[in-house]
Short mmCIF file of C-alpha atoms in Angstrom, two decimals:
data_model
loop_
_atom_site.label_atom_id
_atom_site.label_comp_id
_atom_site.label_asym_id
_atom_site.label_seq_id
_atom_site.Cartn_x
_atom_site.Cartn_y
_atom_site.Cartn_z
CA UNK A 1 82.46 -54.08 -180.93
CA UNK A 2 84.39 -52.32 -178.23
CA UNK A 3 83.72 -52.85 -174.23
CA UNK A 4 81.14 -50.09 -173.18
CA UNK A 5 82.44 -47.56 -170.89
CA UNK A 6 79.62 -47.29 -168.42
CA UNK A 7 77.17 -49.82 -166.89
CA UNK A 8 77.95 -53.02 -167.00
CA UNK A 9 79.32 -55.65 -169.15
CA UNK A 10 77.00 -58.28 -170.80
CA UNK A 11 79.11 -61.53 -171.49
CA UNK A 12 76.64 -64.34 -172.53
CA UNK A 13 78.85 -66.27 -174.71
CA UNK A 14 81.76 -65.99 -171.93
CA UNK A 15 79.21 -67.47 -169.42
CA UNK A 16 78.15 -70.05 -171.90
CA UNK A 17 81.94 -70.99 -172.48
CA UNK A 18 83.02 -70.78 -168.90
CA UNK A 19 79.95 -73.53 -168.19
CA UNK A 20 81.58 -75.67 -170.87
CA UNK A 21 85.10 -75.14 -169.40
CA UNK A 22 83.76 -76.45 -165.91
CA UNK A 23 82.35 -79.23 -167.09
CA UNK A 24 85.31 -80.64 -168.42
CA UNK A 25 88.23 -79.21 -166.56
CA UNK A 26 88.39 -79.10 -162.95
CA UNK A 27 88.38 -75.40 -161.90
CA UNK A 28 87.44 -74.24 -165.32
CA UNK A 29 90.81 -73.14 -166.11
CA UNK A 30 94.41 -74.67 -166.15
CA UNK A 31 95.98 -72.24 -163.58
CA UNK A 32 94.00 -71.34 -160.58
CA UNK A 33 94.89 -67.73 -161.03
CA UNK A 34 92.99 -67.45 -164.34
CA UNK A 35 89.79 -69.29 -162.66
CA UNK A 36 86.64 -67.48 -162.90
CA UNK A 37 86.35 -67.20 -158.86
CA UNK A 38 89.19 -64.47 -159.40
CA UNK A 39 86.71 -62.15 -161.12
CA UNK A 40 83.04 -60.75 -160.35
CA UNK A 41 80.04 -62.84 -160.76
CA UNK A 42 79.45 -63.37 -164.27
CA UNK A 43 82.19 -60.72 -165.45
CA UNK A 44 84.99 -63.96 -166.51
CA UNK A 45 85.75 -62.94 -170.09
CA UNK A 46 86.87 -66.01 -171.93
CA UNK A 47 89.62 -64.62 -174.55
CA UNK A 48 89.25 -65.17 -178.10
CA UNK A 49 92.50 -63.80 -179.20
CA UNK A 50 95.11 -60.93 -178.47
CA UNK A 51 97.31 -58.50 -180.23
CA UNK A 52 99.80 -56.45 -178.62
CA UNK A 53 98.37 -55.30 -175.37
CA UNK A 54 94.89 -55.75 -176.44
CA UNK A 55 92.46 -59.10 -175.95
CA UNK A 56 89.00 -59.81 -177.25
CA UNK A 57 86.64 -61.87 -175.53
CA UNK A 58 84.05 -64.23 -177.18
CA UNK A 59 81.64 -61.52 -176.87
CA UNK A 60 83.62 -59.22 -178.95
CA UNK A 61 84.69 -56.87 -176.31
CA UNK A 62 88.25 -55.43 -176.40
CA UNK A 63 90.25 -54.93 -173.03
CA UNK A 64 93.82 -53.25 -172.34
CA UNK A 65 95.01 -56.25 -170.57
CA UNK A 66 97.65 -55.98 -167.89
CA UNK A 67 99.54 -58.97 -166.40
CA UNK A 68 99.49 -60.53 -169.48
CA UNK A 69 99.54 -64.43 -169.38
CA UNK A 70 100.29 -64.15 -165.63
CA UNK A 71 103.43 -61.96 -166.34
CA UNK A 72 104.68 -64.14 -169.29
CA UNK A 73 103.91 -62.13 -172.02
CA UNK A 74 105.94 -59.00 -171.47
CA UNK A 75 106.42 -58.10 -175.22
CA UNK A 76 102.82 -57.86 -176.20
CA UNK A 77 100.62 -60.87 -177.79
CA UNK A 78 101.86 -62.03 -181.34
CA UNK A 79 104.88 -60.25 -181.26
CA UNK A 80 106.54 -60.13 -184.59
CA UNK A 81 109.97 -61.39 -183.94
CA UNK A 82 108.89 -64.06 -181.31
CA UNK A 83 105.95 -65.04 -184.05
CA UNK A 84 108.66 -65.03 -186.86
CA UNK A 85 111.29 -67.43 -184.92
CA UNK A 86 108.58 -69.84 -183.80
CA UNK A 87 107.25 -70.27 -187.43
CA UNK A 88 110.55 -70.66 -188.83
CA UNK A 89 111.30 -73.41 -186.24
CA UNK A 90 107.96 -75.43 -186.62
CA UNK A 91 108.56 -75.33 -190.42
CA UNK A 92 111.80 -77.39 -189.44
CA UNK A 93 110.55 -79.84 -186.91
CA UNK A 94 109.86 -79.03 -183.36
CA UNK A 95 111.35 -82.06 -181.42
CA UNK A 96 114.22 -84.93 -182.32
CA UNK A 97 115.63 -88.16 -180.77
CA UNK A 98 118.60 -86.32 -180.33
CA UNK A 99 119.71 -82.80 -179.13
CA UNK A 100 119.40 -80.17 -182.09
CA UNK A 101 121.69 -77.32 -182.76
CA UNK A 102 119.01 -74.64 -181.41
CA UNK A 103 119.70 -76.22 -178.01
CA UNK A 104 123.42 -75.13 -178.55
CA UNK A 105 122.37 -71.54 -179.74
CA UNK A 106 119.58 -70.94 -176.85
CA UNK A 107 121.88 -72.05 -174.15
CA UNK A 108 124.95 -69.71 -175.48
CA UNK A 109 122.24 -66.81 -175.74
CA UNK A 110 120.64 -67.58 -172.31
CA UNK A 111 124.40 -67.57 -170.67
CA UNK A 112 125.19 -64.48 -172.43
CA UNK A 113 122.37 -62.70 -171.33
CA UNK A 114 122.82 -63.89 -167.66
CA UNK A 115 126.63 -64.08 -167.24
CA UNK A 116 126.46 -64.94 -163.41
CA UNK A 117 125.29 -68.39 -164.40
CA UNK A 118 127.73 -71.09 -165.82
CA UNK A 119 125.51 -73.67 -167.20
CA UNK A 120 121.69 -73.90 -167.89
CA UNK A 121 119.01 -76.90 -168.80
CA UNK A 122 115.58 -75.72 -170.03
CA UNK A 123 112.23 -77.04 -169.00
CA UNK A 124 108.52 -76.08 -169.60
CA UNK A 125 107.53 -74.42 -166.75
CA UNK A 126 108.70 -72.72 -163.33
CA UNK A 127 107.56 -75.35 -161.19
CA UNK A 128 109.89 -77.93 -163.10
CA UNK A 129 113.05 -75.92 -162.66
CA UNK A 130 112.01 -74.70 -159.03
CA UNK A 131 111.86 -78.39 -158.01
CA UNK A 132 114.77 -79.47 -159.94
CA UNK A 133 116.80 -76.77 -157.92
CA UNK A 134 115.53 -78.09 -154.53
CA UNK A 135 116.25 -81.64 -155.58
CA UNK A 136 120.07 -80.96 -156.65
CA UNK A 137 120.66 -78.81 -153.47
CA UNK A 138 119.51 -81.87 -151.31
CA UNK A 139 121.48 -83.88 -153.50
CA UNK A 140 124.82 -81.77 -153.21
CA UNK A 141 124.55 -81.40 -149.50
CA UNK A 142 123.14 -84.45 -148.41
CA UNK A 143 120.39 -82.38 -146.25
CA UNK A 144 116.58 -82.78 -146.35
CA UNK A 145 115.12 -79.52 -145.27
CA UNK A 146 114.21 -76.74 -147.72
CA UNK A 147 114.36 -72.98 -146.41
CA UNK A 148 111.38 -71.02 -148.37
CA UNK A 149 110.90 -67.24 -147.96
CA UNK A 150 107.30 -67.61 -146.24
CA UNK A 151 106.47 -63.79 -147.53
CA UNK A 152 106.40 -64.87 -151.43
CA UNK A 153 103.21 -66.35 -152.47
CA UNK A 154 104.32 -69.45 -155.10
CA UNK A 155 107.44 -71.42 -156.07
CA UNK A 156 105.85 -74.78 -157.25
CA UNK A 157 102.91 -76.89 -157.91
CA UNK A 158 105.18 -80.00 -156.07
CA UNK A 159 104.67 -81.27 -152.41
CA UNK A 160 107.59 -79.54 -150.95
CA UNK A 161 105.87 -76.11 -151.47
CA UNK A 162 102.19 -76.74 -151.92
CA UNK A 163 101.92 -78.88 -148.63
CA UNK A 164 102.72 -75.43 -146.90
CA UNK A 165 99.69 -73.70 -148.32
CA UNK A 166 96.14 -73.87 -147.50
CA UNK A 167 95.69 -76.08 -150.32
CA UNK A 168 97.70 -78.70 -148.88
CA UNK A 169 95.10 -81.62 -149.23
CA UNK A 170 96.94 -84.81 -150.72
CA UNK A 171 100.29 -83.67 -149.53
CA UNK A 172 101.82 -85.98 -146.55
CA UNK A 173 102.72 -84.24 -143.56
CA UNK A 174 106.23 -86.12 -143.60
CA UNK A 175 106.71 -83.97 -146.71
CA UNK A 176 105.39 -80.70 -145.43
CA UNK A 177 107.59 -81.10 -142.31
CA UNK A 178 110.76 -80.72 -144.32
CA UNK A 179 109.95 -76.95 -145.81
CA UNK A 180 110.23 -74.32 -143.00
CA UNK A 181 110.13 -70.52 -143.83
CA UNK A 182 111.92 -67.49 -143.10
CA UNK A 183 110.93 -63.84 -143.38
CA UNK A 184 112.03 -61.65 -146.28
CA UNK A 185 114.52 -58.97 -145.34
CA UNK A 186 115.18 -60.44 -141.94
CA UNK A 187 118.56 -61.74 -141.44
CA UNK A 188 118.53 -62.43 -138.14
CA UNK A 189 115.76 -64.63 -138.35
CA UNK A 190 117.06 -66.18 -141.05
CA UNK A 191 120.17 -67.03 -139.30
CA UNK A 192 118.24 -68.14 -136.08
CA UNK A 193 116.32 -70.59 -138.62
CA UNK A 194 119.76 -72.15 -139.85
CA UNK A 195 121.08 -72.43 -136.44
CA UNK A 196 118.21 -74.28 -135.14
CA UNK A 197 118.16 -76.51 -137.98
CA UNK A 198 122.18 -76.72 -137.87
CA UNK A 199 123.44 -78.89 -140.87
CA UNK A 200 119.99 -79.67 -141.88
CA UNK A 201 118.85 -77.12 -144.26
CA UNK A 202 119.78 -77.78 -147.99
CA UNK A 203 119.05 -74.43 -149.41
CA UNK A 204 117.39 -71.14 -149.23
CA UNK A 205 114.87 -70.39 -151.87
CA UNK A 206 113.32 -67.02 -152.56
CA UNK A 207 112.24 -64.49 -154.84
CA UNK A 208 115.27 -61.92 -154.80
CA UNK A 209 112.82 -59.12 -155.03
CA UNK A 210 109.20 -58.60 -154.76
CA UNK A 211 106.77 -55.18 -154.48
CA UNK A 212 109.55 -53.70 -152.09
CA UNK A 213 113.11 -53.29 -152.89
CA UNK A 214 115.56 -55.53 -151.05
CA UNK A 215 117.02 -53.89 -147.93
CA UNK A 216 120.44 -52.48 -148.26
CA UNK A 217 122.83 -55.48 -147.83
CA UNK A 218 120.10 -58.04 -147.46
CA UNK A 219 120.74 -60.11 -150.50
CA UNK A 220 124.80 -60.01 -149.78
CA UNK A 221 123.91 -60.99 -146.39
CA UNK A 222 121.93 -64.01 -147.49
CA UNK A 223 125.01 -65.12 -149.72
CA UNK A 224 126.97 -65.00 -146.85
CA UNK A 225 124.82 -66.79 -144.58
CA UNK A 226 124.30 -69.37 -147.04
CA UNK A 227 128.20 -69.88 -147.17
CA UNK A 228 128.56 -69.89 -143.75
CA UNK A 229 125.96 -72.68 -143.16
CA UNK A 230 126.94 -74.64 -146.18
CA UNK A 231 123.56 -74.41 -147.98
CA UNK A 232 122.44 -73.47 -151.46
CA UNK A 233 121.24 -70.01 -152.59
CA UNK A 234 118.65 -70.29 -154.86
CA UNK A 235 116.76 -67.38 -156.51
CA UNK A 236 113.55 -67.95 -158.08
CA UNK A 237 113.67 -65.10 -160.85
CA UNK A 238 110.26 -66.03 -162.68
CA UNK A 239 109.10 -62.59 -162.10
CA UNK A 240 112.31 -60.76 -161.38
CA UNK A 241 113.90 -62.06 -164.68
CA UNK A 242 113.67 -59.58 -167.66
CA UNK A 243 111.53 -57.24 -165.48
CA UNK A 244 114.50 -55.96 -163.06
CA UNK A 245 116.91 -56.34 -165.79
CA UNK A 246 117.92 -58.93 -168.45
CA UNK A 247 119.93 -60.81 -166.35
CA UNK A 248 117.35 -60.71 -163.52
CA UNK A 249 117.56 -59.47 -159.95
CA UNK A 250 120.94 -60.69 -159.66
CA UNK A 251 122.14 -59.02 -162.61
CA UNK A 252 120.59 -55.65 -160.97
CA UNK A 253 121.74 -56.00 -157.35
CA UNK A 254 125.07 -57.81 -158.09
CA UNK A 255 124.65 -60.80 -155.90
CA UNK A 256 125.25 -64.03 -157.35
CA UNK A 257 122.99 -67.10 -156.08
CA UNK A 258 124.18 -70.86 -156.65
CA UNK A 259 121.23 -71.48 -158.64
CA UNK A 260 118.56 -69.58 -160.10
CA UNK A 261 115.37 -70.25 -162.06
CA UNK A 262 113.86 -68.30 -165.03
CA UNK A 263 110.40 -68.55 -166.83
CA UNK A 264 107.43 -66.32 -167.61
CA UNK A 265 109.06 -63.48 -169.93
CA UNK A 266 111.55 -65.79 -170.86
CA UNK A 267 109.26 -67.40 -173.74
CA UNK A 268 106.83 -64.21 -174.16
CA UNK A 269 104.08 -66.86 -173.63
CA UNK A 270 105.59 -69.93 -175.21
CA UNK A 271 106.23 -72.71 -172.70
CA UNK A 272 109.88 -72.34 -171.62
CA UNK A 273 111.97 -72.14 -168.47
CA UNK A 274 115.60 -72.36 -167.33
CA UNK A 275 117.22 -73.81 -164.46
CA UNK A 276 120.74 -71.89 -164.30
CA UNK A 277 123.89 -71.92 -161.95
CA UNK A 278 127.43 -72.80 -161.06
CA UNK A 279 128.98 -75.61 -162.82
CA UNK A 280 130.08 -77.51 -160.27
CA UNK A 281 126.38 -77.92 -159.12
CA UNK A 282 124.86 -78.27 -162.03
CA UNK A 283 127.27 -81.02 -163.47
CA UNK A 284 125.57 -83.30 -160.54
CA UNK A 285 122.77 -83.43 -163.32
CA UNK A 286 125.04 -84.52 -165.86
CA UNK A 287 127.58 -87.11 -167.09
CA UNK A 288 130.63 -85.64 -166.33
CA UNK A 289 131.44 -86.15 -162.81
CA UNK A 290 132.12 -89.26 -160.28
CA UNK A 291 129.53 -89.22 -157.58
CA UNK A 292 125.78 -90.60 -157.68
CA UNK A 293 123.75 -89.25 -160.63
CA UNK A 294 121.21 -86.87 -159.92
CA UNK A 295 117.93 -86.81 -161.93
CA UNK A 296 118.04 -83.40 -162.48
CA UNK A 297 115.60 -82.55 -165.50
CA UNK A 298 114.50 -84.95 -168.19
CA UNK A 299 111.34 -83.75 -169.97
CA UNK A 300 110.23 -84.56 -173.45
CA UNK A 301 109.30 -81.31 -174.57
CA UNK A 302 112.09 -79.63 -172.61
CA UNK A 303 113.95 -78.71 -175.46
CA UNK A 304 111.23 -77.91 -178.51
CA UNK A 305 112.83 -75.93 -180.74
CA UNK A 306 109.86 -73.50 -181.34
CA UNK A 307 109.85 -72.58 -177.52
CA UNK A 308 113.78 -72.23 -177.58
CA UNK A 309 113.62 -70.00 -180.50
CA UNK A 310 111.04 -67.70 -178.91
CA UNK A 311 113.36 -67.35 -175.73
CA UNK A 312 116.20 -66.47 -178.03
CA UNK A 313 113.81 -63.88 -180.09
CA UNK A 314 112.78 -62.34 -176.38
CA UNK A 315 116.49 -61.82 -175.34
CA UNK A 316 117.60 -60.35 -178.59
CA UNK A 317 114.22 -57.99 -178.48
CA UNK A 318 115.02 -56.75 -174.97
CA UNK A 319 118.79 -56.16 -175.71
CA UNK A 320 118.22 -54.28 -178.85
CA UNK A 321 115.24 -52.27 -177.79
CA UNK A 322 115.58 -51.54 -174.59
CA UNK A 323 112.65 -53.11 -173.39
CA UNK A 324 113.24 -53.32 -169.40
CA UNK A 325 113.68 -49.56 -169.26
CA UNK A 326 110.63 -49.41 -171.56
CA UNK A 327 108.64 -51.38 -169.04
CA UNK A 328 109.73 -49.01 -166.35
CA UNK A 329 108.62 -45.86 -168.01
CA UNK A 330 105.45 -47.47 -168.76
CA UNK A 331 105.09 -48.33 -165.14
CA UNK A 332 105.89 -45.29 -163.88
CA UNK A 333 103.58 -43.35 -165.97
CA UNK A 334 100.55 -45.60 -165.08
CA UNK A 335 101.16 -45.64 -161.38
CA UNK A 336 101.43 -41.78 -161.45
CA UNK A 337 98.41 -41.90 -163.41
CA UNK A 338 96.45 -44.24 -161.05
CA UNK A 339 97.67 -42.58 -158.00
CA UNK A 340 96.42 -38.84 -159.16
CA UNK A 341 93.12 -40.39 -160.20
CA UNK A 342 92.49 -42.29 -156.55
CA UNK A 343 93.43 -38.75 -154.69
CA UNK A 344 91.41 -36.85 -156.91
CA UNK A 345 88.27 -39.06 -155.82
CA UNK A 346 89.55 -39.03 -152.17
CA UNK A 347 90.42 -42.75 -151.93
CA UNK A 348 94.16 -42.43 -152.02
CA UNK A 349 94.41 -44.54 -148.68
CA UNK A 350 92.15 -47.29 -150.02
CA UNK A 351 93.06 -47.73 -154.09
CA UNK A 352 96.89 -48.52 -153.43
CA UNK A 353 99.58 -48.90 -156.21
CA UNK A 354 102.76 -50.86 -155.10
CA UNK A 355 105.74 -52.63 -156.40
CA UNK A 356 108.32 -52.09 -158.87
CA UNK A 357 107.30 -49.98 -161.89
CA UNK A 358 107.80 -53.18 -164.32
CA UNK A 359 105.71 -55.14 -162.03
CA UNK A 360 103.06 -53.12 -160.29
CA UNK A 361 100.17 -54.31 -158.42
CA UNK A 362 97.27 -52.87 -156.52
CA UNK A 363 95.65 -53.09 -153.21
CA UNK A 364 92.04 -52.55 -152.62
CA UNK A 365 91.49 -51.58 -148.77
CA UNK A 366 88.50 -51.19 -146.89
CA UNK A 367 87.31 -47.92 -144.60
CA UNK A 368 89.72 -49.42 -142.09
CA UNK A 369 92.55 -49.84 -144.82
CA UNK A 370 92.43 -53.56 -144.45
CA UNK A 371 92.60 -55.49 -147.57
CA UNK A 372 89.29 -56.22 -148.76
CA UNK A 373 88.02 -58.94 -151.51
CA UNK A 374 84.46 -57.08 -151.76
CA UNK A 375 86.15 -53.92 -152.52
CA UNK A 376 88.63 -55.66 -155.04
CA UNK A 377 85.25 -56.84 -156.72
CA UNK A 378 83.86 -53.47 -157.15
CA UNK A 379 86.87 -52.16 -158.50
CA UNK A 380 87.50 -54.97 -161.13
CA UNK A 381 83.83 -54.88 -162.38
CA UNK A 382 84.16 -51.13 -163.02
CA UNK A 383 87.55 -51.61 -164.79
CA UNK A 384 86.10 -54.31 -166.88
CA UNK A 385 82.87 -51.99 -167.70
CA UNK A 386 85.76 -49.68 -168.91
CA UNK A 387 87.20 -51.99 -171.05
CA UNK A 388 90.53 -52.74 -168.88
CA UNK A 389 91.49 -56.11 -168.01
CA UNK A 390 93.72 -55.93 -164.89
CA UNK A 391 93.97 -58.37 -162.13
CA UNK A 392 97.27 -56.30 -161.51
CA UNK A 393 98.74 -53.33 -163.27
CA UNK A 394 101.53 -55.38 -164.70
CA UNK A 395 102.75 -53.44 -167.94
CA UNK A 396 103.91 -55.06 -171.24
CA UNK A 397 106.11 -53.43 -173.88
CA UNK A 398 102.98 -53.29 -176.30
CA UNK A 399 101.38 -50.58 -174.32
CA UNK A 400 100.82 -47.00 -175.78
CA UNK A 401 100.73 -43.85 -173.95
CA UNK A 402 96.85 -43.54 -175.16
CA UNK A 403 96.18 -47.18 -173.37
CA UNK A 404 97.66 -45.87 -170.48
CA UNK A 405 95.62 -42.74 -170.48
CA UNK A 406 92.53 -44.77 -171.36
CA UNK A 407 93.42 -46.79 -168.18
CA UNK A 408 93.84 -43.93 -165.88
CA UNK A 409 90.60 -42.51 -166.98
CA UNK A 410 88.74 -45.74 -166.54
CA UNK A 411 90.60 -46.00 -162.84
CA UNK A 412 89.11 -42.50 -162.21
CA UNK A 413 85.44 -43.54 -162.86
CA UNK A 414 86.05 -46.73 -160.69
CA UNK A 415 87.35 -44.54 -157.64
CA UNK A 416 84.35 -42.43 -158.04
CA UNK A 417 82.10 -45.58 -157.53
CA UNK A 418 84.67 -46.59 -154.54
CA UNK A 419 84.26 -43.47 -152.78
CA UNK A 420 80.53 -44.07 -152.83
CA UNK A 421 80.67 -47.40 -151.27
CA UNK A 422 82.98 -45.95 -148.55
CA UNK A 423 80.82 -43.39 -147.72
CA UNK A 424 77.85 -46.34 -147.47
CA UNK A 425 80.00 -48.21 -145.60
CA UNK A 426 78.91 -51.27 -147.64
CA UNK A 427 80.56 -52.14 -150.99
CA UNK A 428 77.77 -54.93 -151.61
CA UNK A 429 75.28 -52.89 -153.70
CA UNK A 430 78.33 -52.49 -156.10
CA UNK A 431 79.76 -56.01 -156.47
CA UNK A 432 77.27 -57.37 -158.32
CA UNK A 433 77.21 -61.02 -156.61
CA UNK A 434 79.53 -63.00 -154.47
CA UNK A 435 83.13 -61.26 -153.99
CA UNK A 436 86.10 -62.59 -155.78
CA UNK A 437 88.02 -65.01 -153.73
CA UNK A 438 91.80 -65.59 -152.89
CA UNK A 439 93.74 -68.21 -154.87
CA UNK A 440 94.94 -70.00 -152.13
CA UNK A 441 92.15 -71.16 -149.55
CA UNK A 442 91.03 -74.38 -147.94
CA UNK A 443 87.52 -74.61 -148.80
CA UNK A 444 85.91 -74.09 -152.48
#
């Protein structure tokens, strides 16, 4: 059966499944962003399966899905070329005591896709490779401090970053003290930071772009600052990789970092990430240099053949089918539709779509135009009731025009309820229970 388009969802099997999850798994999910606290009360569907741009929950409801796999499934679920590549390698064995020929092929394909990099090493998740980049930068420079862009939400599960968040329990202050922050887009403030900690900062690490375009000359200015102060410039391309261009933001904006990290879309849901960069830096983690050895990356499953095959299939599909351009076209259609729907219901200043077309998010603002979790709860509740699972509006290549038209219709219905809540001055009657919560918070 399809999700009902009016009234509230009934998810008895999902509720039971969530109870089972919480009984065995801390938080009820393996990623905090997938937790049921991110969804309205009793409306956290547990997924049965997905195909293309649709997923089905264990109650049988179908949804148009956005932000698939936290932006990792950019081609759509069970994409035929990816599935075929994975299945072929599984039949040949997935892990060996020595490197497989697939590792050669995957490295060659990646370096052809991201020609600004000279070497690459694969791992399983983003935290592996961002932490490896930080460790490498510290080793090469002999410096301890790490400078992160404080305006970007996430870099790693490891202490050097998590200690800077509200969820810092268990992280020694001595570790956190070595991480400092700079604001995005402000070269003067970054230079002041580097001057204050002269010869102490090992690297600058940031997402090269997020919901706004880099100010003119900003990335090039960071490149010059890093060179002048002798620190390593690291681009976290987990999100911008493939969605901005096949070669990431560095390929689009023409600014070459020393190191960069990729993941998410690279495997279309399969576990694969990459650390890439200059040969003279990357070789510190290898066997062909004369200095102290750096424990760069060494993972049992980092070179699983089926995940590397998935990555190669993804890169081939992007190149041959113009996926990045289609993601932008789909996102532009969706953004225009959502903005028109919000304007039509008189909530254009409260339901706001932001970001690059291939990576759209939405903000839910209260009567004072401040971010509001209760209004987000109301909005998500109405989207779910209409068969749209959308913690963001990040598109996948599998979406059809009909999917987007349906989404816009559901958004319009949600905005009509939003207008009622604004007129009443209180969204509580429409939230159905406790509001959704931010991922990073100090208390449960």
